[in-house]
Amino acid sequence: MIIALEGEIFIKEPTRVALKCTGVVYEVFVSLQTFNQIKAKVGEKLTLHISHIIREDAQILFGFVDLMEKSLFERLIKINGESPKVAIAILSTFSPQTFAKIVESNDVKSMQRVPGIGPKSAGRILVELSGWSLELTQNHNMGVAEDSNLHQVILALESLGYKSDVIHKATKGLENAEVGEMVKAALKKMQTL
């Protein structure tokens, strides 16, 4: 799996960027939020976090400057019936922080501003994501650095399917140690919650 690409910008358009990495040019689809964050011009270096989607008929790369946006994208495509195209449309319409507020307030009207999302789809997405936005804003507000051990522990627990409120309780007060040890400590703490 490709998790990041670092290379020279070959093509730069609002919905896609082509990166030349050691002689190979990769097409990477981006949201408008990510596009607006890319200050580099064609011919300059750029690093993108990648979500690599493999299908029967294609391998598609989606790129993000911000790890929080990548995390939201990956959460959105896990919702049954939601395509990467819809996830990119959501991320092009809202920043992760704004989207977290929409989820928290269950704002169906705002969700319908996303092209291709009607009332039924908007309601389903908000139900599927309820509780998730808390973790997004808590991590942002608590100042959990994206490269910190605590952030890695939170991502690991998320990938195991734990809800954000449980993760928050289990990671509160954890001593900073090696990621594996912190995950074990959090899982042990979860048994008493």
PDB file of C-alpha atoms in Angstrom:
ATOM      1  CA  MET A   1       0.000   0.000   0.000  1.00  0.00           C
ATOM      2  CA  ILE A   2       1.160   3.509  -0.793  1.00  0.00           C
ATOM      3  CA  ILE A   3       0.776   5.706   2.314  1.00  0.00           C
ATOM      4  CA  ALA A   4       2.618   8.824   1.140  1.00  0.00           C
ATOM      5  CA  LEU A   5       4.242  10.230  -1.974  1.00  0.00           C
ATOM      6  CA  GLU A   6       7.060  12.733  -2.157  1.00  0.00           C
ATOM      7  CA  GLY A   7       8.005  14.121  -5.510  1.00  0.00           C
ATOM      8  CA  GLU A   8       7.960  16.914  -8.033  1.00  0.00           C
ATOM      9  CA  ILE A   9       4.624  18.340  -9.158  1.00  0.00           C
ATOM     10  CA  PHE A  10       4.083  17.306 -12.778  1.00  0.00           C
ATOM     11  CA  ILE A  11       0.460  18.497 -13.149  1.00  0.00           C
ATOM     12  CA  LYS A  12      -1.557  20.619 -10.705  1.00  0.00           C
ATOM     13  CA  GLU A  13      -5.323  20.989 -11.173  1.00  0.00           C
ATOM     14  CA  PRO A  14      -8.145  21.656  -8.667  1.00  0.00           C
ATOM     15  CA  THR A  15      -9.196  17.989  -8.452  1.00  0.00           C
ATOM     16  CA  ARG A  16      -5.941  16.183  -9.154  1.00  0.00           C
ATOM     17  CA  VAL A  17      -2.197  16.441  -8.847  1.00  0.00           C
ATOM     18  CA  ALA A  18       0.356  14.353 -10.721  1.00  0.00           C
ATOM     19  CA  LEU A  19       3.563  13.705  -8.782  1.00  0.00           C
ATOM     20  CA  LYS A  20       6.790  12.585 -10.434  1.00  0.00           C
ATOM     21  CA  CYS A  21       8.586  10.275  -8.003  1.00  0.00           C
ATOM     22  CA  THR A  22      11.913   8.821  -9.181  1.00  0.00           C
ATOM     23  CA  GLY A  23      10.851   8.704 -12.809  1.00  0.00           C
ATOM     24  CA  VAL A  24       7.275   7.460 -12.265  1.00  0.00           C
ATOM     25  CA  VAL A  25       4.341   9.896 -12.447  1.00  0.00           C
ATOM     26  CA  TYR A  26       1.403   9.130 -10.109  1.00  0.00           C
ATOM     27  CA  GLU A  27      -2.069  10.611 -10.573  1.00  0.00           C
ATOM     28  CA  VAL A  28      -3.464  11.635  -7.183  1.00  0.00           C
ATOM     29  CA  PHE A  29      -7.021  12.917  -6.694  1.00  0.00           C
ATOM     30  CA  VAL A  30      -7.415  15.718  -4.147  1.00  0.00           C
ATOM     31  CA  SER A  31     -10.208  17.694  -2.519  1.00  0.00           C
ATOM     32  CA  LEU A  32     -10.497  21.451  -3.054  1.00  0.00           C
ATOM     33  CA  GLN A  33      -9.386  21.901   0.596  1.00  0.00           C
ATOM     34  CA  THR A  34      -6.136  20.039  -0.131  1.00  0.00           C
ATOM     35  CA  PHE A  35      -5.645  21.830  -3.457  1.00  0.00           C
ATOM     36  CA  ASN A  36      -5.927  25.203  -1.687  1.00  0.00           C
ATOM     37  CA  GLN A  37      -3.287  24.108   0.867  1.00  0.00           C
ATOM     38  CA  ILE A  38      -0.749  23.185  -1.829  1.00  0.00           C
ATOM     39  CA  LYS A  39       1.427  26.268  -2.248  1.00  0.00           C
ATOM     40  CA  ALA A  40       4.051  24.551  -4.425  1.00  0.00           C
ATOM     41  CA  LYS A  41       3.990  25.131  -8.178  1.00  0.00           C
ATOM     42  CA  VAL A  42       4.605  22.734 -11.082  1.00  0.00           C
ATOM     43  CA  GLY A  43       8.220  21.561 -10.919  1.00  0.00           C
ATOM     44  CA  GLU A  44       8.477  22.066  -7.132  1.00  0.00           C
ATOM     45  CA  LYS A  45       8.591  19.358  -4.430  1.00  0.00           C
ATOM     46  CA  LEU A  46       5.459  18.187  -2.632  1.00  0.00           C
ATOM     47  CA  THR A  47       4.627  15.509  -0.065  1.00  0.00           C
ATOM     48  CA  LEU A  48       1.090  14.104   0.191  1.00  0.00           C
ATOM     49  CA  HIS A  49      -0.413  11.574   2.609  1.00  0.00           C
ATOM     50  CA  ILE A  50      -2.082   8.933   0.446  1.00  0.00           C
ATOM     51  CA  SER A  51      -5.183   6.793   0.752  1.00  0.00           C
ATOM     52  CA  HIS A  52      -4.626   3.948  -1.735  1.00  0.00           C
ATOM     53  CA  ILE A  53      -7.834   2.291  -2.928  1.00  0.00           C
ATOM     54  CA  ILE A  54      -7.561  -0.989  -4.799  1.00  0.00           C
ATOM     55  CA  ARG A  55     -10.510  -2.273  -6.829  1.00  0.00           C
ATOM     56  CA  GLU A  56     -10.915  -5.041  -9.360  1.00  0.00           C
ATOM     57  CA  ASP A  57     -10.676  -2.591 -12.228  1.00  0.00           C
ATOM     58  CA  ALA A  58      -8.423   0.163 -10.837  1.00  0.00           C
ATOM     59  CA  GLN A  59      -5.970   1.411  -8.245  1.00  0.00           C
ATOM     60  CA  ILE A  60      -6.806   4.973  -7.221  1.00  0.00           C
ATOM     61  CA  LEU A  61      -4.732   7.352  -5.112  1.00  0.00           C
ATOM     62  CA  PHE A  62      -6.280  10.123  -3.015  1.00  0.00           C
ATOM     63  CA  GLY A  63      -3.898  12.693  -1.536  1.00  0.00           C
ATOM     64  CA  PHE A  64      -4.053  14.953   1.512  1.00  0.00           C
ATOM     65  CA  VAL A  65      -1.796  17.618   3.004  1.00  0.00           C
ATOM     66  CA  ASP A  66      -3.569  17.269   6.382  1.00  0.00           C
ATOM     67  CA  LEU A  67      -3.695  13.899   8.223  1.00  0.00           C
ATOM     68  CA  MET A  68      -7.000  14.904   9.834  1.00  0.00           C
ATOM     69  CA  GLU A  69      -8.561  15.248   6.370  1.00  0.00           C
ATOM     70  CA  LYS A  70      -7.154  11.835   5.382  1.00  0.00           C
ATOM     71  CA  SER A  71      -8.623  10.301   8.547  1.00  0.00           C
ATOM     72  CA  LEU A  72     -12.038  11.809   7.755  1.00  0.00           C
ATOM     73  CA  PHE A  73     -11.865  10.569   4.143  1.00  0.00           C
ATOM     74  CA  GLU A  74     -11.073   7.020   5.302  1.00  0.00           C
ATOM     75  CA  ARG A  75     -13.920   7.142   7.832  1.00  0.00           C
ATOM     76  CA  LEU A  76     -16.373   8.381   5.180  1.00  0.00           C
ATOM     77  CA  ILE A  77     -15.566   5.625   2.682  1.00  0.00           C
ATOM     78  CA  LYS A  78     -16.205   3.000   5.388  1.00  0.00           C
ATOM     79  CA  ILE A  79     -19.862   4.071   5.474  1.00  0.00           C
ATOM     80  CA  ASN A  80     -21.876   1.490   3.548  1.00  0.00           C
ATOM     81  CA  GLY A  81     -22.768   2.805   0.107  1.00  0.00           C
ATOM     82  CA  GLU A  82     -20.571   5.917   0.183  1.00  0.00           C
ATOM     83  CA  SER A  83     -18.020   6.191  -2.589  1.00  0.00           C
ATOM     84  CA  PRO A  84     -14.658   7.970  -2.549  1.00  0.00           C
ATOM     85  CA  LYS A  85     -16.237  10.472  -4.971  1.00  0.00           C
ATOM     86  CA  VAL A  86     -18.845  11.443  -2.331  1.00  0.00           C
ATOM     87  CA  ALA A  87     -16.147  11.611   0.375  1.00  0.00           C
ATOM     88  CA  ILE A  88     -14.053  13.977  -1.775  1.00  0.00           C
ATOM     89  CA  ALA A  89     -17.173  16.085  -2.462  1.00  0.00           C
ATOM     90  CA  ILE A  90     -17.751  16.396   1.310  1.00  0.00           C
ATOM     91  CA  LEU A  91     -14.092  17.317   1.912  1.00  0.00           C
ATOM     92  CA  SER A  92     -14.220  19.844  -0.938  1.00  0.00           C
ATOM     93  CA  THR A  93     -17.255  21.490   0.672  1.00  0.00           C
ATOM     94  CA  PHE A  94     -16.206  21.492   4.351  1.00  0.00           C
ATOM     95  CA  SER A  95     -12.982  21.548   6.362  1.00  0.00           C
ATOM     96  CA  PRO A  96     -12.689  18.632   8.839  1.00  0.00           C
ATOM     97  CA  GLN A  97     -13.393  21.016  11.762  1.00  0.00           C
ATOM     98  CA  THR A  98     -16.531  22.458  10.119  1.00  0.00           C
ATOM     99  CA  PHE A  99     -17.696  18.968   9.200  1.00  0.00           C
ATOM    100  CA  ALA A 100     -17.193  17.813  12.820  1.00  0.00           C
ATOM    101  CA  LYS A 101     -19.528  20.632  13.968  1.00  0.00           C
ATOM    102  CA  ILE A 102     -22.121  19.593  11.348  1.00  0.00           C
ATOM    103  CA  VAL A 103     -22.000  15.997  12.607  1.00  0.00           C
ATOM    104  CA  GLU A 104     -22.234  17.090  16.268  1.00  0.00           C
ATOM    105  CA  SER A 105     -25.270  19.280  15.593  1.00  0.00           C
ATOM    106  CA  ASN A 106     -26.815  16.678  13.221  1.00  0.00           C
ATOM    107  CA  ASP A 107     -27.219  19.431  10.605  1.00  0.00           C
ATOM    108  CA  VAL A 108     -28.934  17.671   7.669  1.00  0.00           C
ATOM    109  CA  LYS A 109     -29.461  20.970   5.795  1.00  0.00           C
ATOM    110  CA  SER A 110     -25.726  21.735   5.716  1.00  0.00           C
ATOM    111  CA  MET A 111     -24.978  18.179   4.575  1.00  0.00           C
ATOM    112  CA  GLN A 112     -27.320  18.681   1.630  1.00  0.00           C
ATOM    113  CA  ARG A 113     -25.064  21.507   0.375  1.00  0.00           C
ATOM    114  CA  VAL A 114     -22.652  18.792  -0.786  1.00  0.00           C
ATOM    115  CA  PRO A 115     -23.239  18.024  -4.487  1.00  0.00           C
ATOM    116  CA  GLY A 116     -24.922  14.637  -4.918  1.00  0.00           C
ATOM    117  CA  ILE A 117     -26.174  14.292  -1.313  1.00  0.00           C
ATOM    118  CA  GLY A 118     -29.923  14.332  -0.733  1.00  0.00           C
ATOM    119  CA  PRO A 119     -31.859  14.319   2.567  1.00  0.00           C
ATOM    120  CA  LYS A 120     -31.877  10.511   2.920  1.00  0.00           C
ATOM    121  CA  SER A 121     -28.137  10.160   2.246  1.00  0.00           C
ATOM    122  CA  ALA A 122     -27.324  13.152   4.495  1.00  0.00           C
ATOM    123  CA  GLY A 123     -29.264  11.637   7.395  1.00  0.00           C
ATOM    124  CA  ARG A 124     -27.595   8.248   6.976  1.00  0.00           C
ATOM    125  CA  ILE A 125     -24.085   9.768   6.923  1.00  0.00           C
ATOM    126  CA  LEU A 126     -24.794  11.799  10.066  1.00  0.00           C
ATOM    127  CA  VAL A 127     -26.158   8.731  11.913  1.00  0.00           C
ATOM    128  CA  GLU A 128     -23.125   6.634  10.885  1.00  0.00           C
ATOM    129  CA  LEU A 129     -20.712   9.331  12.081  1.00  0.00           C
ATOM    130  CA  SER A 130     -22.402  10.257  15.365  1.00  0.00           C
ATOM    131  CA  GLY A 131     -19.780  10.219  18.109  1.00  0.00           C
ATOM    132  CA  TRP A 132     -16.897  10.201  15.640  1.00  0.00           C
ATOM    133  CA  SER A 133     -16.702  13.999  15.425  1.00  0.00           C
ATOM    134  CA  LEU A 134     -16.139  14.236  19.183  1.00  0.00           C
ATOM    135  CA  GLU A 135     -12.831  12.443  18.815  1.00  0.00           C
ATOM    136  CA  LEU A 136     -11.827  14.647  15.882  1.00  0.00           C
ATOM    137  CA  THR A 137     -12.456  17.871  17.791  1.00  0.00           C
ATOM    138  CA  GLN A 138     -11.071  16.527  21.086  1.00  0.00           C
ATOM    139  CA  ASN A 139      -7.809  15.513  19.430  1.00  0.00           C
ATOM    140  CA  HIS A 140      -7.632  18.886  17.729  1.00  0.00           C
ATOM    141  CA  ASN A 141      -8.532  20.820  20.894  1.00  0.00           C
ATOM    142  CA  MET A 142      -6.329  18.722  23.182  1.00  0.00           C
ATOM    143  CA  GLY A 143      -3.413  19.477  20.903  1.00  0.00           C
ATOM    144  CA  VAL A 144      -2.661  15.838  20.110  1.00  0.00           C
ATOM    145  CA  ALA A 145       0.161  16.166  17.610  1.00  0.00           C
ATOM    146  CA  GLU A 146      -0.395  14.106  14.467  1.00  0.00           C
ATOM    147  CA  ASP A 147       3.020  12.473  14.792  1.00  0.00           C
ATOM    148  CA  SER A 148       2.828  11.844  18.563  1.00  0.00           C
ATOM    149  CA  ASN A 149       2.680   8.406  20.152  1.00  0.00           C
ATOM    150  CA  LEU A 150      -0.739   9.249  21.621  1.00  0.00           C
ATOM    151  CA  HIS A 151      -2.077  10.037  18.150  1.00  0.00           C
ATOM    152  CA  GLN A 152      -0.745   6.684  16.901  1.00  0.00           C
ATOM    153  CA  VAL A 153      -2.458   4.919  19.827  1.00  0.00           C
ATOM    154  CA  ILE A 154      -5.766   6.659  19.045  1.00  0.00           C
ATOM    155  CA  LEU A 155      -5.505   5.627  15.376  1.00  0.00           C
ATOM    156  CA  ALA A 156      -4.720   2.021  16.380  1.00  0.00           C
ATOM    157  CA  LEU A 157      -7.733   1.831  18.721  1.00  0.00           C
ATOM    158  CA  GLU A 158      -9.933   3.412  16.037  1.00  0.00           C
ATOM    159  CA  SER A 159      -8.817   0.794  13.530  1.00  0.00           C
ATOM    160  CA  LEU A 160      -9.852  -1.896  16.043  1.00  0.00           C
ATOM    161  CA  GLY A 161     -13.372  -0.438  15.929  1.00  0.00           C
ATOM    162  CA  TYR A 162     -13.587   1.308  19.308  1.00  0.00           C
ATOM    163  CA  LYS A 163     -15.844   4.358  19.642  1.00  0.00           C
ATOM    164  CA  SER A 164     -14.256   7.760  20.223  1.00  0.00           C
ATOM    165  CA  ASP A 165     -15.739   8.320  23.699  1.00  0.00           C
ATOM    166  CA  VAL A 166     -14.289   4.973  24.894  1.00  0.00           C
ATOM    167  CA  ILE A 167     -10.925   5.781  23.276  1.00  0.00           C
ATOM    168  CA  HIS A 168     -10.873   9.201  24.971  1.00  0.00           C
ATOM    169  CA  LYS A 169     -11.495   7.647  28.415  1.00  0.00           C
ATOM    170  CA  ALA A 170      -8.967   4.860  27.863  1.00  0.00           C
ATOM    171  CA  THR A 171      -6.169   7.160  26.670  1.00  0.00           C
ATOM    172  CA  LYS A 172      -6.699   9.887  29.277  1.00  0.00           C
ATOM    173  CA  GLY A 173      -3.696  10.000  31.589  1.00  0.00           C
ATOM    174  CA  LEU A 174      -1.649   7.401  29.689  1.00  0.00           C
ATOM    175  CA  GLU A 175       2.064   7.734  30.317  1.00  0.00           C
ATOM    176  CA  ASN A 176       4.071   8.533  27.206  1.00  0.00           C
ATOM    177  CA  ALA A 177       5.802   5.309  26.228  1.00  0.00           C
ATOM    178  CA  GLU A 178       6.328   3.106  23.179  1.00  0.00           C
ATOM    179  CA  VAL A 179       3.151   2.906  21.041  1.00  0.00           C
ATOM    180  CA  GLY A 180       2.659  -0.850  21.524  1.00  0.00           C
ATOM    181  CA  GLU A 181       2.895  -0.511  25.317  1.00  0.00           C
ATOM    182  CA  MET A 182       0.428   2.402  25.305  1.00  0.00           C
ATOM    183  CA  VAL A 183      -2.061   0.402  23.194  1.00  0.00           C
ATOM    184  CA  LYS A 184      -1.818  -2.535  25.637  1.00  0.00           C
ATOM    185  CA  ALA A 185      -2.345  -0.178  28.591  1.00  0.00           C
ATOM    186  CA  ALA A 186      -5.370   1.435  26.906  1.00  0.00           C
ATOM    187  CA  LEU A 187      -6.914  -1.967  26.075  1.00  0.00           C
ATOM    188  CA  LYS A 188      -6.408  -3.089  29.681  1.00  0.00           C
ATOM    189  CA  LYS A 189      -8.038   0.138  30.938  1.00  0.00           C
ATOM    190  CA  MET A 190     -11.004  -0.449  28.569  1.00  0.00           C
ATOM    191  CA  GLN A 191     -11.831  -3.692  30.387  1.00  0.00           C
ATOM    192  CA  THR A 192     -12.641  -1.678  33.526  1.00  0.00           C
ATOM    193  CA  LEU A 193     -14.750   0.978  31.770  1.00  0.00           C
TER     194      LEU A 193
END
